[in-house]
């Protein structure tokens, strides 16, 4: 599936950059066009892969290239004022080349949080292709302001896209290392999941290794639908290549003929799909609140089989309770891993979003309380001053 990808804000730009890296090293051809939009000049300059002419600095008259901090209102204003410049960078592509737009943004800050929903609304008006969002939620410990920004932005973003693919930094953060290293690791998790999903629809890249049951762009589009939230599950397993199998046998570790039976492949597929669905999702949700689902299995052709995929699809139908479950495979001859991707689309039970809204209300109340307290303090100070006179 070919995307026009727009990274909005710092996180959005960095993640778009990583998608371009993934696309160029694997030759998947999923990015038809890539644009990075930001109010901070330094963030745009720090990108490696987005072409220079597609880096758009907005809001220069408002924030002078210094960013929008944690103020989504500023991000929104800069986006509205400079929409024409964003549009002309997007116009560099010919829309017949792409299947959909994907706007990527971290929702806790200012630029992406405020700007991404505005851009989505604009693109929906102008293009017939679907417009999707990839919205990154802040970690819980980033604090009230970030959660409040994200809660508001999430609401606006959902309203303006055909589907909002959620990703929760909190579920993927790793303890210990610096923030930069942490994000780099999280970003590779993002790209692994969504890159594999969109690659599956890019069937041209397969060449002669045509899949048994191909998932094309229209099936991804039908799964994502025209409104709602999606979450993605992923699980993978390294498989024994012929060489490793031989080594294993020489070491006496394997006394069969070293070839895998189709039963093994079937079991591996069903177990990976279970792990992908019941393990860590990009956005934690109740699996049985899914409206439509898609499952994809990629890996070396020998490790893929229709029986495994059929069994896994039936299991997923049962687990999600929905009848609209699409399934397919994606042969990757040079891979030594089998991977399962599960898209849960139109999910309605998403505890993290509820929690973010609660944190947002608490943050609002704190702000009001602080304002009231400082007003009282000021009044006391002035009164005190009066007494002294
Ligand atoms: P903006 O430039 O004003 O849109 O704000 P940022 O993108 O810098 O930050 C917004 C939120 O995105 C932060 O609160 C973090 O939760 C998240 N974030 C920032 N950088 C990254 C990144 O590289 N990867 C991921 N996954 N999240 C990030």
Short mmCIF file of C-alpha atoms and ligand atoms in Angstrom, two decimals:
data_model
loop_
_atom_site.label_atom_id
_atom_site.label_comp_id
_atom_site.label_asym_id
_atom_site.label_seq_id
_atom_site.Cartn_x
_atom_site.Cartn_y
_atom_site.Cartn_z
CA UNK A 1 0.00 0.00 0.00
CA UNK A 2 1.50 3.30 -1.05
CA UNK A 3 1.27 6.19 1.40
CA UNK A 4 1.75 9.92 1.36
CA UNK A 5 3.18 10.33 4.83
CA UNK A 6 3.22 13.62 6.70
CA UNK A 7 5.17 13.81 9.95
CA UNK A 8 3.81 16.66 12.08
CA UNK A 9 5.94 17.99 14.96
CA UNK A 10 9.11 16.49 16.38
CA UNK A 11 7.92 12.94 17.05
CA UNK A 12 5.99 12.88 13.76
CA UNK A 13 9.05 13.96 11.79
CA UNK A 14 11.40 11.49 13.47
CA UNK A 15 9.01 8.59 12.97
CA UNK A 16 8.48 9.53 9.30
CA UNK A 17 12.26 9.60 8.90
CA UNK A 18 12.44 6.07 10.31
CA UNK A 19 9.73 4.88 7.93
CA UNK A 20 11.77 6.23 5.02
CA UNK A 21 14.84 4.41 6.31
CA UNK A 22 12.82 1.16 6.59
CA UNK A 23 11.43 1.66 3.09
CA UNK A 24 14.79 2.31 1.49
CA UNK A 25 16.64 -0.54 3.20
CA UNK A 26 13.91 -3.10 2.47
CA UNK A 27 12.78 -1.78 -0.89
CA UNK A 28 9.15 -2.11 0.17
CA UNK A 29 7.93 0.95 -1.73
CA UNK A 30 5.31 1.93 0.85
CA UNK A 31 6.18 5.63 0.93
CA UNK A 32 5.07 7.38 -2.23
CA UNK A 33 5.70 10.81 -0.79
CA UNK A 34 7.02 12.10 2.55
CA UNK A 35 6.70 15.54 4.11
CA UNK A 36 7.78 16.83 7.54
CA UNK A 37 6.03 19.85 9.06
CA UNK A 38 7.24 21.66 12.16
CA UNK A 39 7.30 25.01 13.95
CA UNK A 40 10.84 24.27 15.20
CA UNK A 41 13.60 24.75 12.66
CA UNK A 42 16.16 22.67 14.57
CA UNK A 43 13.89 19.60 14.55
CA UNK A 44 13.47 19.80 10.78
CA UNK A 45 17.22 20.16 10.29
CA UNK A 46 17.86 17.08 12.40
CA UNK A 47 16.07 14.73 9.98
CA UNK A 48 18.08 12.41 7.73
CA UNK A 49 15.75 10.99 5.12
CA UNK A 50 12.92 13.45 4.43
CA UNK A 51 14.01 15.41 1.32
CA UNK A 52 15.00 19.01 2.14
CA UNK A 53 12.39 20.47 -0.19
CA UNK A 54 9.68 18.55 1.69
CA UNK A 55 10.54 19.98 5.12
CA UNK A 56 8.04 22.73 5.87
CA UNK A 57 8.68 25.28 8.60
CA UNK A 58 5.37 26.81 9.67
CA UNK A 59 4.43 29.65 12.01
CA UNK A 60 7.59 31.68 11.49
CA UNK A 61 5.72 34.92 12.08
CA UNK A 62 4.30 33.51 15.33
CA UNK A 63 7.06 31.43 16.98
CA UNK A 64 10.08 32.40 14.83
CA UNK A 65 11.27 28.85 14.27
CA UNK A 66 11.44 28.04 17.98
CA UNK A 67 8.57 25.56 18.26
CA UNK A 68 5.20 25.56 19.97
CA UNK A 69 6.33 24.15 23.33
CA UNK A 70 3.44 22.32 24.94
CA UNK A 71 0.77 24.63 23.53
CA UNK A 72 -1.45 22.90 20.98
CA UNK A 73 -3.32 26.19 20.43
CA UNK A 74 -0.09 27.58 18.97
CA UNK A 75 0.44 24.48 16.85
CA UNK A 76 -3.09 24.77 15.52
CA UNK A 77 -2.74 28.46 14.74
CA UNK A 78 0.57 27.96 12.89
CA UNK A 79 -0.97 25.10 10.87
CA UNK A 80 -4.00 27.17 9.88
CA UNK A 81 -1.94 30.21 8.93
CA UNK A 82 0.55 28.28 6.81
CA UNK A 83 -1.70 25.58 5.36
CA UNK A 84 -0.85 26.73 1.83
CA UNK A 85 2.83 25.97 2.37
CA UNK A 86 2.05 22.53 3.72
CA UNK A 87 -0.27 21.99 0.79
CA UNK A 88 2.34 22.94 -1.79
CA UNK A 89 4.81 20.40 -0.34
CA UNK A 90 2.10 17.74 -0.49
CA UNK A 91 1.23 18.82 -4.05
CA UNK A 92 4.66 17.71 -5.22
CA UNK A 93 3.22 14.22 -5.45
CA UNK A 94 0.71 13.04 -7.98
CA UNK A 95 -2.24 11.66 -6.07
CA UNK A 96 -2.75 8.80 -8.53
CA UNK A 97 0.42 7.26 -7.10
CA UNK A 98 -0.84 6.88 -3.57
CA UNK A 99 -3.54 4.82 -1.86
CA UNK A 100 -3.89 6.88 1.34
CA UNK A 101 -2.49 9.67 3.49
CA UNK A 102 -0.94 8.95 6.86
CA UNK A 103 -0.38 11.84 9.28
CA UNK A 104 2.02 10.93 12.07
CA UNK A 105 2.19 12.96 15.29
CA UNK A 106 2.99 12.80 18.98
CA UNK A 107 -0.19 14.08 20.65
CA UNK A 108 1.24 15.31 23.96
CA UNK A 109 3.22 18.34 22.75
CA UNK A 110 2.23 21.49 20.84
CA UNK A 111 2.92 21.35 17.10
CA UNK A 112 1.73 17.85 16.22
CA UNK A 113 -0.97 17.86 18.87
CA UNK A 114 -2.60 21.04 17.58
CA UNK A 115 -1.61 20.84 13.91
CA UNK A 116 -2.22 17.22 12.89
CA UNK A 117 -6.04 17.28 13.32
CA UNK A 118 -6.24 20.55 11.32
CA UNK A 119 -4.23 19.05 8.49
CA UNK A 120 -6.41 15.93 8.51
CA UNK A 121 -9.53 18.04 8.15
CA UNK A 122 -7.92 19.95 5.27
CA UNK A 123 -6.85 16.80 3.39
CA UNK A 124 -10.28 15.20 3.83
CA UNK A 125 -11.83 18.17 2.08
CA UNK A 126 -9.36 18.09 -0.81
CA UNK A 127 -8.67 14.45 -1.64
CA UNK A 128 -10.71 11.33 -2.28
CA UNK A 129 -8.03 9.04 -0.81
CA UNK A 130 -8.54 8.04 2.82
CA UNK A 131 -6.72 10.04 5.47
CA UNK A 132 -5.35 8.07 8.42
CA UNK A 133 -3.64 9.26 11.57
CA UNK A 134 -0.91 7.59 13.56
CA UNK A 135 -1.31 9.18 16.97
CA UNK A 136 1.39 8.64 19.60
CA UNK A 137 0.14 8.93 23.19
CA UNK A 138 2.52 10.26 25.86
CA UNK A 139 3.78 8.06 28.67
CA UNK A 140 1.81 8.47 31.92
CA UNK A 141 4.79 9.94 33.75
CA UNK A 142 5.16 12.80 31.27
CA UNK A 143 2.62 14.59 33.43
CA UNK A 144 -0.75 16.30 33.38
CA UNK A 145 -0.14 18.83 30.61
CA UNK A 146 0.99 16.18 28.12
CA UNK A 147 -1.93 13.93 28.96
CA UNK A 148 -4.36 16.85 28.73
CA UNK A 149 -2.96 17.88 25.34
CA UNK A 150 -3.14 14.30 24.11
CA UNK A 151 -6.71 13.76 25.35
CA UNK A 152 -7.93 16.83 23.46
CA UNK A 153 -5.89 16.15 20.35
CA UNK A 154 -6.97 12.51 20.26
CA UNK A 155 -10.61 13.59 20.23
CA UNK A 156 -10.07 16.09 17.40
CA UNK A 157 -7.86 13.74 15.41
CA UNK A 158 -10.39 10.88 15.56
CA UNK A 159 -13.10 13.23 14.27
CA UNK A 160 -11.03 14.27 11.26
CA UNK A 161 -9.47 11.02 10.02
CA UNK A 162 -10.88 7.87 8.48
CA UNK A 163 -9.08 5.88 11.13
CA UNK A 164 -6.75 6.75 13.98
CA UNK A 165 -4.07 4.14 14.53
CA UNK A 166 -3.10 4.44 18.15
CA UNK A 167 0.32 3.92 19.66
CA UNK A 168 0.94 4.29 23.38
CA UNK A 169 4.48 5.27 24.36
CA UNK A 170 3.68 4.15 27.89
CA UNK A 171 3.26 0.52 26.87
CA UNK A 172 6.57 0.47 24.99
CA UNK A 173 8.87 2.54 27.13
CA UNK A 174 11.95 0.80 28.37
CA UNK A 175 13.48 1.76 31.68
CA UNK A 176 16.94 3.09 32.25
CA UNK A 177 18.40 4.57 29.12
CA UNK A 178 18.29 8.22 28.04
CA UNK A 179 15.15 9.71 26.57
CA UNK A 180 16.74 9.84 23.10
CA UNK A 181 17.78 6.19 23.12
CA UNK A 182 14.42 5.24 24.56
CA UNK A 183 12.58 6.98 21.73
CA UNK A 184 14.83 5.47 19.14
CA UNK A 185 13.94 1.98 20.41
CA UNK A 186 10.23 2.86 20.57
CA UNK A 187 10.34 4.29 17.05
CA UNK A 188 11.77 1.08 15.68
CA UNK A 189 8.88 -0.81 17.35
CA UNK A 190 6.45 1.57 15.63
CA UNK A 191 8.05 1.11 12.23
CA UNK A 192 8.27 -2.68 12.58
CA UNK A 193 4.53 -2.94 13.19
CA UNK A 194 3.06 -0.36 10.84
CA UNK A 195 5.76 -0.89 8.20
CA UNK A 196 4.90 -4.59 8.03
CA UNK A 197 1.20 -3.80 7.80
CA UNK A 198 1.52 -1.33 4.93
CA UNK A 199 4.16 -3.43 3.12
CA UNK A 200 1.68 -6.28 2.89
CA UNK A 201 -0.55 -4.18 0.70
CA UNK A 202 2.35 -3.23 -1.56
CA UNK A 203 2.14 -6.41 -3.62
CA UNK A 204 4.27 -5.13 -6.51
CA UNK A 205 7.34 -5.47 -4.35
CA UNK A 206 6.74 -9.22 -4.14
CA UNK A 207 7.86 -9.86 -7.71
CA UNK A 208 7.47 -13.55 -8.60
CA UNK A 209 6.79 -14.68 -5.04
CA UNK A 210 3.10 -14.08 -5.19
CA UNK A 211 1.34 -14.83 -1.95
CA UNK A 212 -1.25 -17.61 -1.71
CA UNK A 213 -3.82 -15.25 -0.35
CA UNK A 214 -2.79 -11.71 -1.12
CA UNK A 215 -3.89 -8.79 0.98
CA UNK A 216 -3.98 -5.73 -1.21
CA UNK A 217 -4.39 -2.05 -0.41
CA UNK A 218 -8.18 -2.19 -0.73
CA UNK A 219 -8.41 -4.85 1.99
CA UNK A 220 -6.40 -2.71 4.39
CA UNK A 221 -8.61 0.26 3.48
CA UNK A 222 -11.78 -1.79 4.04
CA UNK A 223 -10.50 -3.01 7.39
CA UNK A 224 -9.67 0.49 8.58
CA UNK A 225 -13.07 1.74 7.44
CA UNK A 226 -14.19 5.35 7.53
CA UNK A 227 -14.14 6.15 11.22
CA UNK A 228 -12.80 4.92 14.52
CA UNK A 229 -9.68 3.81 16.33
CA UNK A 230 -7.36 0.90 15.60
CA UNK A 231 -4.79 -1.02 17.55
CA UNK A 232 -2.16 -3.37 16.15
CA UNK A 233 -0.64 -6.53 17.59
CA UNK A 234 2.60 -8.13 16.47
CA UNK A 235 4.55 -11.28 17.22
CA UNK A 236 7.46 -12.90 15.42
CA UNK A 237 9.67 -15.94 15.70
CA UNK A 238 12.98 -16.85 14.17
CA UNK A 239 12.87 -20.07 12.21
CA UNK A 240 15.57 -22.56 11.52
CA UNK A 241 17.10 -21.93 8.13
CA UNK A 242 18.50 -24.92 6.23
CA UNK A 243 22.02 -24.03 7.28
CA UNK A 244 21.13 -23.69 10.93
CA UNK A 245 19.11 -26.90 10.76
CA UNK A 246 22.14 -28.74 9.40
CA UNK A 247 24.40 -27.32 12.10
CA UNK A 248 21.86 -28.34 14.68
CA UNK A 249 21.81 -31.91 13.35
CA UNK A 250 25.60 -32.10 13.25
CA UNK A 251 25.57 -31.10 16.90
CA UNK A 252 23.12 -33.91 17.50
CA UNK A 253 20.32 -31.57 18.48
CA UNK A 254 17.79 -32.77 15.97
CA UNK A 255 17.22 -36.35 14.97
CA UNK A 256 14.49 -35.92 12.35
CA UNK A 257 15.27 -35.14 8.73
CA UNK A 258 15.53 -31.41 9.51
CA UNK A 259 12.67 -30.46 7.24
CA UNK A 260 9.72 -28.78 8.76
CA UNK A 261 6.34 -30.45 8.42
CA UNK A 262 3.35 -28.41 7.32
CA UNK A 263 1.85 -29.20 10.75
CA UNK A 264 4.72 -27.29 12.37
CA UNK A 265 4.11 -24.34 10.10
CA UNK A 266 0.37 -24.41 10.87
CA UNK A 267 0.97 -24.52 14.60
CA UNK A 268 3.52 -21.74 14.43
CA UNK A 269 1.11 -19.49 12.54
CA UNK A 270 -1.77 -20.05 14.95
CA UNK A 271 0.44 -19.56 17.97
CA UNK A 272 1.95 -16.33 16.57
CA UNK A 273 -1.50 -14.92 15.81
CA UNK A 274 -2.61 -15.69 19.38
CA UNK A 275 0.50 -14.01 20.78
CA UNK A 276 0.02 -10.97 18.54
CA UNK A 277 -3.63 -10.58 19.60
CA UNK A 278 -3.33 -11.30 23.31
CA UNK A 279 0.10 -9.78 23.90
CA UNK A 280 1.11 -6.13 23.92
CA UNK A 281 -0.96 -4.08 21.47
CA UNK A 282 0.05 -0.65 20.16
CA UNK A 283 -2.93 0.62 22.14
CA UNK A 284 -4.33 -1.57 24.86
CA UNK A 285 -8.00 -2.38 24.22
CA UNK A 286 -10.64 -5.02 24.77
CA UNK A 287 -10.23 -7.41 21.85
CA UNK A 288 -13.93 -8.26 21.82
CA UNK A 289 -14.83 -4.62 21.16
CA UNK A 290 -13.31 -4.92 17.65
CA UNK A 291 -15.53 -4.17 14.67
CA UNK A 292 -13.29 -5.45 11.87
CA UNK A 293 -9.96 -7.28 11.92
CA UNK A 294 -7.12 -8.12 9.59
CA UNK A 295 -4.42 -10.70 10.07
CA UNK A 296 -1.24 -10.99 8.05
CA UNK A 297 1.50 -13.54 8.25
CA UNK A 298 4.86 -12.85 6.62
CA UNK A 299 7.99 -14.95 6.32
CA UNK A 300 9.82 -17.38 4.04
CA UNK A 301 7.36 -19.08 1.62
CA UNK A 302 7.98 -22.56 3.13
CA UNK A 303 6.83 -21.38 6.53
CA UNK A 304 3.51 -20.02 5.29
CA UNK A 305 0.46 -22.14 4.62
CA UNK A 306 -3.20 -21.61 3.97
CA UNK A 307 -4.32 -24.06 6.63
CA UNK A 308 -2.50 -22.14 9.35
CA UNK A 309 -3.92 -18.85 8.19
CA UNK A 310 -7.48 -20.29 7.96
CA UNK A 311 -7.23 -21.72 11.47
CA UNK A 312 -5.83 -18.47 12.83
CA UNK A 313 -8.59 -16.48 11.11
CA UNK A 314 -11.29 -18.66 12.68
CA UNK A 315 -9.69 -18.23 16.09
CA UNK A 316 -9.56 -14.45 15.61
CA UNK A 317 -13.21 -14.38 14.53
CA UNK A 318 -14.13 -16.13 17.73
CA UNK A 319 -11.92 -13.96 19.93
CA UNK A 320 -13.07 -10.64 18.48
CA UNK A 321 -16.65 -11.74 18.02
CA UNK A 322 -16.73 -10.05 14.63
CA UNK A 323 -17.48 -11.65 11.30
CA UNK A 324 -15.40 -9.25 9.23
CA UNK A 325 -11.94 -10.77 9.60
CA UNK A 326 -9.64 -10.55 6.60
CA UNK A 327 -6.49 -12.65 6.35
CA UNK A 328 -3.53 -13.10 4.08
CA UNK A 329 0.13 -13.95 3.76
CA UNK A 330 3.16 -12.11 2.54
CA UNK A 331 6.13 -14.21 1.41
CA UNK A 332 9.58 -12.76 2.12
CA UNK A 333 12.10 -15.23 0.68
CA UNK A 334 15.15 -13.75 2.39
CA UNK A 335 13.65 -13.48 5.87
CA UNK A 336 14.47 -15.86 8.68
CA UNK A 337 11.52 -14.80 10.82
CA UNK A 338 7.84 -15.51 10.59
CA UNK A 339 5.75 -12.58 11.78
CA UNK A 340 2.07 -12.11 12.50
CA UNK A 341 0.35 -8.73 12.41
CA UNK A 342 -3.17 -8.32 13.72
CA UNK A 343 -5.15 -5.15 13.13
CA UNK A 344 -8.09 -4.59 15.47
CA UNK A 345 -10.16 -1.88 13.84
CA UNK A 346 -13.05 0.14 15.23
CA UNK A 347 -12.24 -0.77 18.82
CA UNK A 348 -14.45 0.94 21.38
CA UNK A 349 -13.17 -0.27 24.75
CA UNK A 350 -9.85 1.52 25.16
CA UNK A 351 -9.03 2.06 28.87
CA UNK A 352 -5.95 4.20 28.17
CA UNK A 353 -8.05 6.82 26.37
CA UNK A 354 -10.51 6.96 29.28
CA UNK A 355 -7.60 7.30 31.70
CA UNK A 356 -6.06 10.09 29.61
CA UNK A 357 -9.36 11.95 29.72
CA UNK A 358 -9.48 11.56 33.50
CA UNK A 359 -5.89 12.82 33.84
CA UNK A 360 -6.84 15.73 31.58
CA UNK A 361 -9.74 16.71 33.84
CA UNK A 362 -7.49 16.44 36.90
CA UNK A 363 -4.87 18.61 35.19
CA UNK A 364 -7.56 21.21 34.34
CA UNK A 365 -8.74 21.22 37.98
CA UNK A 366 -5.16 21.59 39.21
CA UNK A 367 -4.62 24.55 36.91
CA UNK A 368 -7.87 26.17 38.12
CA UNK A 369 -6.94 25.52 41.73
CA UNK A 370 -3.45 26.95 41.24
CA UNK A 371 -4.90 30.00 39.52
CA UNK A 372 -7.40 30.49 42.37
CA UNK A 373 -4.64 30.06 44.95
CA UNK A 374 -2.32 32.52 43.26
CA UNK A 375 -5.19 35.00 42.94
CA UNK A 376 -5.84 34.62 46.68
CA UNK A 377 -2.13 34.96 47.45
CA UNK A 378 -1.98 38.11 45.37
CA UNK A 379 -5.05 39.52 47.10
CA UNK A 380 -3.54 38.68 50.51
CA UNK A 381 -0.32 40.35 49.49
CA UNK A 382 -2.10 43.49 48.35
CA UNK A 383 -4.31 43.53 51.46
CA UNK A 384 -1.23 43.05 53.60
CA UNK A 385 0.36 45.96 51.76
CA UNK A 386 -2.81 48.04 52.41
CA UNK A 387 -2.65 47.26 56.14
CA UNK A 388 0.89 48.46 56.30
CA UNK A 389 0.06 51.84 54.92
P1 LIG B 1 5.76 18.75 19.06
O1 LIG B 1 7.03 18.87 18.27
O2 LIG B 1 5.35 20.03 19.70
O3 LIG B 1 4.65 18.16 18.27
O4 LIG B 1 6.00 17.77 20.28
P2 LIG B 1 6.92 16.46 20.33
O5 LIG B 1 6.70 15.66 19.11
O6 LIG B 1 8.33 16.83 20.67
O7 LIG B 1 6.37 15.71 21.61
C1 LIG B 1 5.05 15.29 21.73
C2 LIG B 1 5.01 13.97 22.42
O8 LIG B 1 5.52 13.01 21.54
C3 LIG B 1 5.85 13.83 23.67
O9 LIG B 1 5.08 14.14 24.78
C4 LIG B 1 6.24 12.36 23.67
O10 LIG B 1 5.20 11.59 24.27
C5 LIG B 1 6.25 12.02 22.23
N1 LIG B 1 7.59 11.93 21.58
C6 LIG B 1 8.51 12.89 21.37
N2 LIG B 1 9.52 12.42 20.61
C7 LIG B 1 9.21 11.12 20.32
C8 LIG B 1 9.83 10.09 19.55
O11 LIG B 1 10.90 10.23 18.94
N3 LIG B 1 9.18 8.90 19.49
C9 LIG B 1 8.00 8.67 20.13
N4 LIG B 1 7.45 7.46 20.02
N5 LIG B 1 7.39 9.62 20.84
C10 LIG B 1 7.98 10.82 20.93
#
